[in-house]
PDB file of C-alpha atoms in Angstrom:
ATOM      1  CA  MET N   1      86.300  92.024  68.338  1.00 79.00           C
ATOM      2  CA  ILE N   2      85.934  92.151  72.130  1.00 81.00           C
ATOM      3  CA  ARG N   3      89.204  93.977  72.418  1.00 80.00           C
ATOM      4  CA  THR N   4      88.408  96.519  69.442  1.00 82.00           C
ATOM      5  CA  ILE N   5      85.071  98.009  71.334  1.00 83.00           C
ATOM      6  CA  CYS N   6      86.503  97.651  74.524  1.00 80.00           C
ATOM      7  CA  SER N   7      89.401  99.806  73.335  1.00 78.00           C
ATOM      8  CA  PHE N   8      87.385 102.185  71.014  1.00 80.00           C
ATOM      9  CA  ILE N   9      84.963 102.936  74.187  1.00 82.00           C
ATOM     10  CA  VAL N  10      87.983 103.692  76.118  1.00 80.00           C
ATOM     11  CA  LEU N  11      89.793 105.985  73.667  1.00 77.00           C
ATOM     12  CA  LEU N  12      86.514 107.899  73.049  1.00 78.00           C
ATOM     13  CA  LEU N  13      86.314 108.205  77.172  1.00 79.00           C
ATOM     14  CA  PHE N  14      89.820 109.476  77.177  1.00 75.00           C
ATOM     15  CA  THR N  15      89.663 111.668  74.117  1.00 74.00           C
ATOM     16  CA  ARG N  16      86.765 113.622  75.836  1.00 75.00           C
ATOM     17  CA  ILE N  17      88.604 113.843  79.319  1.00 72.00           C
ATOM     18  CA  LEU N  18      91.364 115.705  77.733  1.00 71.00           C
ATOM     19  CA  GLY N  19      89.455 118.099  75.754  1.00 65.00           C
ATOM     20  CA  LYS N  20      88.893 120.168  73.023  1.00 59.00           C
ATOM     21  CA  SER N  21      92.473 121.357  73.198  1.00 57.00           C
ATOM     22  CA  GLN N  22      93.876 117.735  72.666  1.00 53.00           C
ATOM     23  CA  LEU N  23      91.426 117.472  69.722  1.00 53.00           C
ATOM     24  CA  SER N  24      92.616 120.668  68.397  1.00 53.00           C
ATOM     25  CA  GLN N  25      96.200 119.783  68.558  1.00 53.00           C
ATOM     26  CA  LEU N  26      97.137 123.270  69.822  1.00 62.00           C
ATOM     27  CA  THR N  27     100.774 122.455  70.595  1.00 68.00           C
ATOM     28  CA  TYR N  28     103.436 119.769  69.474  1.00 71.00           C
ATOM     29  CA  PHE N  29     102.927 118.442  73.247  1.00 74.00           C
ATOM     30  CA  ASN N  30      99.073 117.786  72.294  1.00 75.00           C
ATOM     31  CA  TYR N  31     100.100 116.658  68.987  1.00 77.00           C
ATOM     32  CA  VAL N  32     102.561 113.775  70.667  1.00 79.00           C
ATOM     33  CA  THR N  33     100.113 112.997  73.065  1.00 80.00           C
ATOM     34  CA  GLY N  34      97.481 112.597  70.429  1.00 79.00           C
ATOM     35  CA  ILE N  35      99.935 110.069  68.330  1.00 83.00           C
ATOM     36  CA  THR N  36     100.776 107.914  71.356  1.00 85.00           C
ATOM     37  CA  ILE N  37      97.416 107.466  72.782  1.00 83.00           C
ATOM     38  CA  GLY N  38      96.258 106.312  69.191  1.00 83.00           C
ATOM     39  CA  SER N  39      99.163 103.706  68.957  1.00 87.00           C
ATOM     40  CA  ILE N  40      98.651 102.636  72.420  1.00 86.00           C
ATOM     41  CA  ALA N  41      95.063 101.831  71.259  1.00 85.00           C
ATOM     42  CA  ALA N  42      96.180 100.060  68.417  1.00 86.00           C
ATOM     43  CA  ASN N  43      98.547  97.717  69.924  1.00 85.00           C
ATOM     44  CA  THR N  44      95.934  96.888  72.264  1.00 84.00           C
ATOM     45  CA  VAL N  45      93.647  95.862  69.635  1.00 84.00           C
ATOM     46  CA  LEU N  46      96.026  94.273  67.318  1.00 82.00           C
ATOM     47  CA  GLU N  47      98.720  92.847  69.578  1.00 83.00           C
ATOM     48  CA  LYS N  48      97.223  89.518  70.803  1.00 80.00           C
ATOM     49  CA  HIS N  49     100.063  88.973  73.229  1.00 84.00           C
ATOM     50  CA  ILE N  50      98.923  91.920  75.142  1.00 83.00           C
ATOM     51  CA  PRO N  51      96.743  91.399  77.758  1.00 86.00           C
ATOM     52  CA  LEU N  52      94.009  93.673  77.159  1.00 83.00           C
ATOM     53  CA  HIS N  53      93.706  95.054  80.644  1.00 83.00           C
ATOM     54  CA  GLU N  54      97.099  95.863  80.485  1.00 85.00           C
ATOM     55  CA  GLY N  55      96.496  97.935  77.226  1.00 84.00           C
ATOM     56  CA  LEU N  56      93.441  99.680  78.932  1.00 86.00           C
ATOM     57  CA  ILE N  57      95.816 100.617  81.783  1.00 88.00           C
ATOM     58  CA  SER N  58      98.453 101.962  79.540  1.00 87.00           C
ATOM     59  CA  LEU N  59      96.004 104.443  78.032  1.00 85.00           C
ATOM     60  CA  ALA N  60      94.300 105.381  81.247  1.00 87.00           C
ATOM     61  CA  VAL N  61      98.110 106.155  83.074  1.00 88.00           C
ATOM     62  CA  TRP N  62      99.086 107.814  79.826  1.00 85.00           C
ATOM     63  CA  THR N  63      95.713 110.297  79.682  1.00 84.00           C
ATOM     64  CA  GLY N  64      96.389 110.604  83.311  1.00 85.00           C
ATOM     65  CA  LEU N  65     100.049 111.949  82.996  1.00 84.00           C
ATOM     66  CA  ALA N  66      98.718 114.356  79.922  1.00 83.00           C
ATOM     67  CA  ILE N  67      95.803 115.918  82.266  1.00 81.00           C
ATOM     68  CA  LEU N  68      98.752 116.223  84.999  1.00 85.00           C
ATOM     69  CA  VAL N  69     101.296 117.929  82.513  1.00 81.00           C
ATOM     70  CA  SER N  70      98.325 120.292  81.582  1.00 79.00           C
ATOM     71  CA  LEU N  71      97.236 121.384  84.782  1.00 80.00           C
ATOM     72  CA  TRP N  72     101.088 121.969  85.879  1.00 82.00           C
ATOM     73  CA  SER N  73     101.064 124.440  82.490  1.00 75.00           C
ATOM     74  CA  LEU N  74      98.278 126.374  83.580  1.00 74.00           C
ATOM     75  CA  LYS N  75      99.910 127.121  86.978  1.00 79.00           C
ATOM     76  CA  SER N  76     103.048 127.642  85.613  1.00 76.00           C
ATOM     77  CA  THR N  77     104.748 130.037  83.223  1.00 72.00           C
ATOM     78  CA  LYS N  78     107.768 128.333  83.185  1.00 77.00           C
ATOM     79  CA  ALA N  79     106.038 125.040  82.380  1.00 73.00           C
ATOM     80  CA  ARG N  80     104.112 126.481  79.705  1.00 72.00           C
ATOM     81  CA  ILE N  81     107.572 127.710  77.879  1.00 74.00           C
ATOM     82  CA  ILE N  82     109.274 124.119  78.427  1.00 74.00           C
ATOM     83  CA  LEU N  83     105.956 122.252  77.245  1.00 72.00           C
ATOM     84  CA  ASP N  84     104.653 124.339  74.560  1.00 71.00           C
ATOM     85  CA  GLY N  85     107.254 126.731  73.686  1.00 76.00           C
ATOM     86  CA  GLU N  86     107.189 130.429  72.693  1.00 83.00           C
ATOM     87  CA  PRO N  87     106.030 132.261  69.778  1.00 88.00           C
ATOM     88  CA  THR N  88     108.964 133.547  67.985  1.00 92.00           C
ATOM     89  CA  ILE N  89     109.099 136.812  65.377  1.00 94.00           C
ATOM     90  CA  VAL N  90     110.757 135.853  62.112  1.00 94.00           C
ATOM     91  CA  ILE N  91     109.922 139.460  60.507  1.00 94.00           C
ATOM     92  CA  LYS N  92     110.094 142.456  62.391  1.00 93.00           C
ATOM     93  CA  LYS N  93     109.471 145.825  61.313  1.00 91.00           C
ATOM     94  CA  GLY N  94     109.650 144.323  57.482  1.00 91.00           C
ATOM     95  CA  HIS N  95     113.072 142.660  58.196  1.00 92.00           C
ATOM     96  CA  ILE N  96     113.417 139.079  58.372  1.00 93.00           C
ATOM     97  CA  LEU N  97     115.243 137.634  61.189  1.00 93.00           C
ATOM     98  CA  GLU N  98     117.915 135.147  59.881  1.00 92.00           C
ATOM     99  CA  GLU N  99     119.000 134.015  63.322  1.00 92.00           C
ATOM    100  CA  ALA N 100     115.535 133.625  64.604  1.00 92.00           C
ATOM    101  CA  MET N 101     114.938 131.447  61.238  1.00 91.00           C
ATOM    102  CA  LYS N 102     118.134 129.330  61.990  1.00 92.00           C
ATOM    103  CA  ALA N 103     117.388 128.901  65.676  1.00 91.00           C
ATOM    104  CA  LEU N 104     113.637 127.629  64.408  1.00 90.00           C
ATOM    105  CA  ARG N 105     115.378 125.629  61.639  1.00 91.00           C
ATOM    106  CA  ILE N 106     113.252 126.853  59.071  1.00 90.00           C
ATOM    107  CA  ASN N 107     114.361 128.469  55.611  1.00 92.00           C
ATOM    108  CA  MET N 108     112.995 130.877  53.209  1.00 90.00           C
ATOM    109  CA  ASP N 109     111.069 128.223  51.429  1.00 91.00           C
ATOM    110  CA  ASP N 110     109.118 127.647  54.385  1.00 92.00           C
ATOM    111  CA  LEU N 111     108.414 130.724  55.480  1.00 93.00           C
ATOM    112  CA  SER N 112     107.166 131.947  51.822  1.00 93.00           C
ATOM    113  CA  MET N 113     105.163 128.732  52.332  1.00 94.00           C
ATOM    114  CA  LEU N 114     103.070 130.285  55.554  1.00 94.00           C
ATOM    115  CA  LEU N 115     103.078 133.358  54.532  1.00 94.00           C
ATOM    116  CA  ARG N 116     101.109 132.257  51.191  1.00 94.00           C
ATOM    117  CA  THR N 117      98.825 129.837  53.473  1.00 93.00           C
ATOM    118  CA  LYS N 118      97.726 133.693  54.959  1.00 92.00           C
ATOM    119  CA  ASN N 119      97.357 134.817  51.444  1.00 92.00           C
ATOM    120  CA  VAL N 120     100.518 136.799  51.442  1.00 93.00           C
ATOM    121  CA  PHE N 121     102.619 136.566  48.702  1.00 91.00           C
ATOM    122  CA  SER N 122     105.404 139.352  49.169  1.00 89.00           C
ATOM    123  CA  THR N 123     107.693 139.525  52.317  1.00 89.00           C
ATOM    124  CA  LYS N 124     107.795 143.206  51.661  1.00 90.00           C
ATOM    125  CA  ASP N 125     104.169 143.385  52.538  1.00 92.00           C
ATOM    126  CA  VAL N 126     104.758 142.184  55.914  1.00 94.00           C
ATOM    127  CA  ASP N 127     105.581 144.509  58.996  1.00 94.00           C
ATOM    128  CA  TYR N 128     105.354 141.349  61.963  1.00 95.00           C
ATOM    129  CA  ALA N 129     105.333 137.772  61.488  1.00 95.00           C
ATOM    130  CA  ILE N 130     105.394 135.520  64.291  1.00 95.00           C
ATOM    131  CA  LEU N 131     105.613 131.756  64.096  1.00 93.00           C
ATOM    132  CA  GLU N 132     103.590 130.348  66.968  1.00 88.00           C
ATOM    133  CA  PRO N 133     104.230 127.083  69.241  1.00 82.00           C
ATOM    134  CA  ASN N 134     101.306 125.405  67.087  1.00 78.00           C
ATOM    135  CA  GLY N 135     103.393 125.717  64.037  1.00 83.00           C
ATOM    136  CA  GLU N 136     100.898 128.578  62.753  1.00 87.00           C
ATOM    137  CA  LEU N 137     102.284 131.711  61.443  1.00 93.00           C
ATOM    138  CA  SER N 138     100.659 134.927  62.736  1.00 93.00           C
ATOM    139  CA  VAL N 139     100.898 138.121  59.857  1.00 95.00           C
ATOM    140  CA  LEU N 140     100.697 141.598  60.262  1.00 94.00           C
ATOM    141  CA  LEU N 141     100.570 143.470  57.244  1.00 93.00           C
ATOM    142  CA  LYS N 142     102.143 146.988  56.312  1.00 92.00           C
ATOM    143  CA  PRO N 143      99.504 149.723  57.217  1.00 88.00           C
ATOM    144  CA  PRO N 144      98.862 150.461  52.991  1.00 87.00           C
ATOM    145  CA  ILE N 145      98.095 147.112  52.841  1.00 85.00           C
ATOM    146  CA  GLN N 146      95.687 146.166  55.789  1.00 84.00           C
ATOM    147  CA  THR N 147      92.213 145.838  54.976  1.00 83.00           C
ATOM    148  CA  VAL N 148      90.030 148.837  55.526  1.00 80.00           C
ATOM    149  CA  THR N 149      87.878 148.719  57.938  1.00 79.00           C
ATOM    150  CA  LYS N 150      84.219 150.778  58.811  1.00 78.00           C
ATOM    151  CA  LYS N 151      85.791 152.490  61.783  1.00 79.00           C
ATOM    152  CA  ASP N 152      88.792 153.847  59.278  1.00 78.00           C
ATOM    153  CA  LEU N 153      85.965 155.174  57.023  1.00 78.00           C
ATOM    154  CA  ASN N 154      83.650 156.303  60.041  1.00 81.00           C
ATOM    155  CA  ILE N 155      81.035 154.263  58.782  1.00 78.00           C
ATOM    156  CA  ALA N 156      78.140 153.752  61.466  1.00 77.00           C
ATOM    157  CA  SER N 157      77.608 150.108  62.045  1.00 73.00           C
ATOM    158  CA  SER N 158      74.739 148.494  63.679  1.00 74.00           C
ATOM    159  CA  PRO N 159      75.444 146.032  66.654  1.00 79.00           C
ATOM    160  CA  SER N 160      74.703 142.475  66.123  1.00 81.00           C
ATOM    161  CA  LEU N 161      71.343 140.948  67.432  1.00 86.00           C
ATOM    162  CA  TYR N 162      72.172 137.642  67.000  1.00 88.00           C
ATOM    163  CA  MET N 163      75.141 134.957  66.475  1.00 86.00           C
ATOM    164  CA  PRO N 164      74.273 133.509  63.057  1.00 89.00           C
ATOM    165  CA  SER N 165      72.478 129.822  63.911  1.00 92.00           C
ATOM    166  CA  GLU N 166      70.941 127.200  62.229  1.00 92.00           C
ATOM    167  CA  ILE N 167      67.004 127.150  63.315  1.00 93.00           C
ATOM    168  CA  ILE N 168      65.947 124.316  60.570  1.00 93.00           C
ATOM    169  CA  VAL N 169      68.564 121.551  59.121  1.00 91.00           C
ATOM    170  CA  ASP N 170      66.750 119.243  56.814  1.00 87.00           C
ATOM    171  CA  GLY N 171      63.320 119.856  57.857  1.00 88.00           C
ATOM    172  CA  SER N 172      63.588 119.692  61.327  1.00 90.00           C
ATOM    173  CA  ILE N 173      63.510 122.267  64.045  1.00 92.00           C
ATOM    174  CA  VAL N 174      66.733 123.140  65.956  1.00 92.00           C
ATOM    175  CA  GLU N 175      64.984 123.717  69.460  1.00 92.00           C
ATOM    176  CA  LYS N 176      68.268 124.172  71.464  1.00 92.00           C
ATOM    177  CA  ASN N 177      69.172 127.162  69.314  1.00 92.00           C
ATOM    178  CA  ILE N 178      65.876 128.559  69.228  1.00 92.00           C
ATOM    179  CA  ILE N 179      65.681 128.605  73.167  1.00 92.00           C
ATOM    180  CA  GLU N 180      69.346 129.718  73.163  1.00 91.00           C
ATOM    181  CA  LEU N 181      68.604 132.860  71.310  1.00 91.00           C
ATOM    182  CA  GLY N 182      65.455 133.741  72.883  1.00 92.00           C
ATOM    183  CA  LEU N 183      63.448 133.247  69.410  1.00 93.00           C
ATOM    184  CA  SER N 184      59.779 131.758  69.450  1.00 92.00           C
ATOM    185  CA  TYR N 185      58.073 129.245  67.441  1.00 93.00           C
ATOM    186  CA  GLU N 186      55.431 131.913  66.826  1.00 93.00           C
ATOM    187  CA  TRP N 187      58.490 133.818  65.238  1.00 93.00           C
ATOM    188  CA  LEU N 188      59.611 131.212  63.238  1.00 93.00           C
ATOM    189  CA  TYR N 189      56.304 130.523  61.760  1.00 93.00           C
ATOM    190  CA  SER N 190      55.445 134.320  61.069  1.00 93.00           C
ATOM    191  CA  GLN N 191      59.401 134.428  59.279  1.00 93.00           C
ATOM    192  CA  LEU N 192      58.259 131.168  57.185  1.00 93.00           C
ATOM    193  CA  HIS N 193      54.895 132.435  56.299  1.00 93.00           C
ATOM    194  CA  GLN N 194      56.313 136.046  54.732  1.00 93.00           C
ATOM    195  CA  ALA N 195      58.731 133.684  52.407  1.00 92.00           C
ATOM    196  CA  ASN N 196      55.562 132.280  51.355  1.00 92.00           C
ATOM    197  CA  VAL N 197      56.927 128.601  52.962  1.00 91.00           C
ATOM    198  CA  ALA N 198      53.835 126.729  53.358  1.00 88.00           C
ATOM    199  CA  SER N 199      55.269 124.081  56.131  1.00 88.00           C
ATOM    200  CA  ILE N 200      58.413 122.990  57.751  1.00 90.00           C
ATOM    201  CA  GLN N 201      59.242 120.006  55.589  1.00 90.00           C
ATOM    202  CA  GLU N 202      59.852 122.169  52.645  1.00 91.00           C
ATOM    203  CA  VAL N 203      62.905 123.579  53.889  1.00 92.00           C
ATOM    204  CA  PHE N 204      65.724 122.222  54.092  1.00 91.00           C
ATOM    205  CA  TYR N 205      68.254 124.524  55.882  1.00 92.00           C
ATOM    206  CA  ALA N 206      67.383 127.996  57.755  1.00 93.00           C
ATOM    207  CA  GLU N 207      69.471 130.351  59.636  1.00 95.00           C
ATOM    208  CA  VAL N 208      69.080 133.591  61.689  1.00 94.00           C
ATOM    209  CA  GLN N 209      71.212 136.193  60.665  1.00 92.00           C
ATOM    210  CA  SER N 210      72.954 138.489  62.662  1.00 88.00           C
ATOM    211  CA  ASP N 211      70.260 141.120  61.879  1.00 88.00           C
ATOM    212  CA  GLY N 212      67.717 139.095  62.871  1.00 90.00           C
ATOM    213  CA  THR N 213      66.486 138.253  59.373  1.00 91.00           C
ATOM    214  CA  LEU N 214      66.057 134.385  58.474  1.00 93.00           C
ATOM    215  CA  TYR N 215      67.974 133.078  55.439  1.00 94.00           C
ATOM    216  CA  ILE N 216      65.753 130.436  54.192  1.00 93.00           C
ATOM    217  CA  ASP N 217      67.055 127.510  51.435  1.00 92.00           C
ATOM    218  CA  ARG N 218      64.351 125.342  50.031  1.00 89.00           C
ATOM    219  CA  ARG N 219      64.292 121.788  49.146  1.00 83.00           C
ATOM    220  CA  ASN N 220      65.844 121.005  45.535  1.00 75.00           C
ATOM    221  CA  ASP N 221      65.317 124.825  44.830  1.00 64.00           C
ATOM    222  CA  TYR N 222      68.389 124.694  42.554  1.00 54.00           C
ATOM    223  CA  LYS N 223      66.771 121.993  40.120  1.00 53.00           C
ATOM    224  CA  ALA N 224      63.464 123.773  40.185  1.00 53.00           C
ATOM    225  CA  LYS N 225      65.650 126.884  38.661  1.00 57.00           C
ATOM    226  CA  GLN N 226      67.175 124.619  35.905  1.00 53.00           C
TER     227      GLN N 226
END
């Protein structure tokens, strides 16, 4: 139990030190680093013949090396290419690049699957497709297939006043968001009053919208309608 608790605390600490890029596994290097750190922590917990301090030192050393390599890649373009690789164009101007796919060791079934994850079901709709270092496929559709925007239709759009943010969750006010958005409790209570909400406890979830309005979801309102 002591080994488990110590390993858990140290693993949590080192994961926080490595940062969000490690958590999201942006590249293959991040992915391998995460697996290795998890494996070291698991062996430290389960393998009793490994002294606890040696397992924790191994975690610290591997984390330190990962941080040093990340700092190196920040300062060197060549290092980033070596560690993370480069984006590769697999479809260019509507044409599939067979040589690029062969170099990446992917086939048409793989490419079709990646396109479908982007809601593209025919390669003829694709102008450019780029395979990113993390394995994701970025797709640029041909102009006739692209989604029409307000700018295309010359429709005026008003700027967003706020980023949509939760203000009430499960009957409790999220004070941090109110402060960050520059709102007041008086404003919140007036919005609730306009919506005929008598108390905060009646609200399960409330969210400020981009236009400054307040979306309110009452407790058990779905059951009440049935």
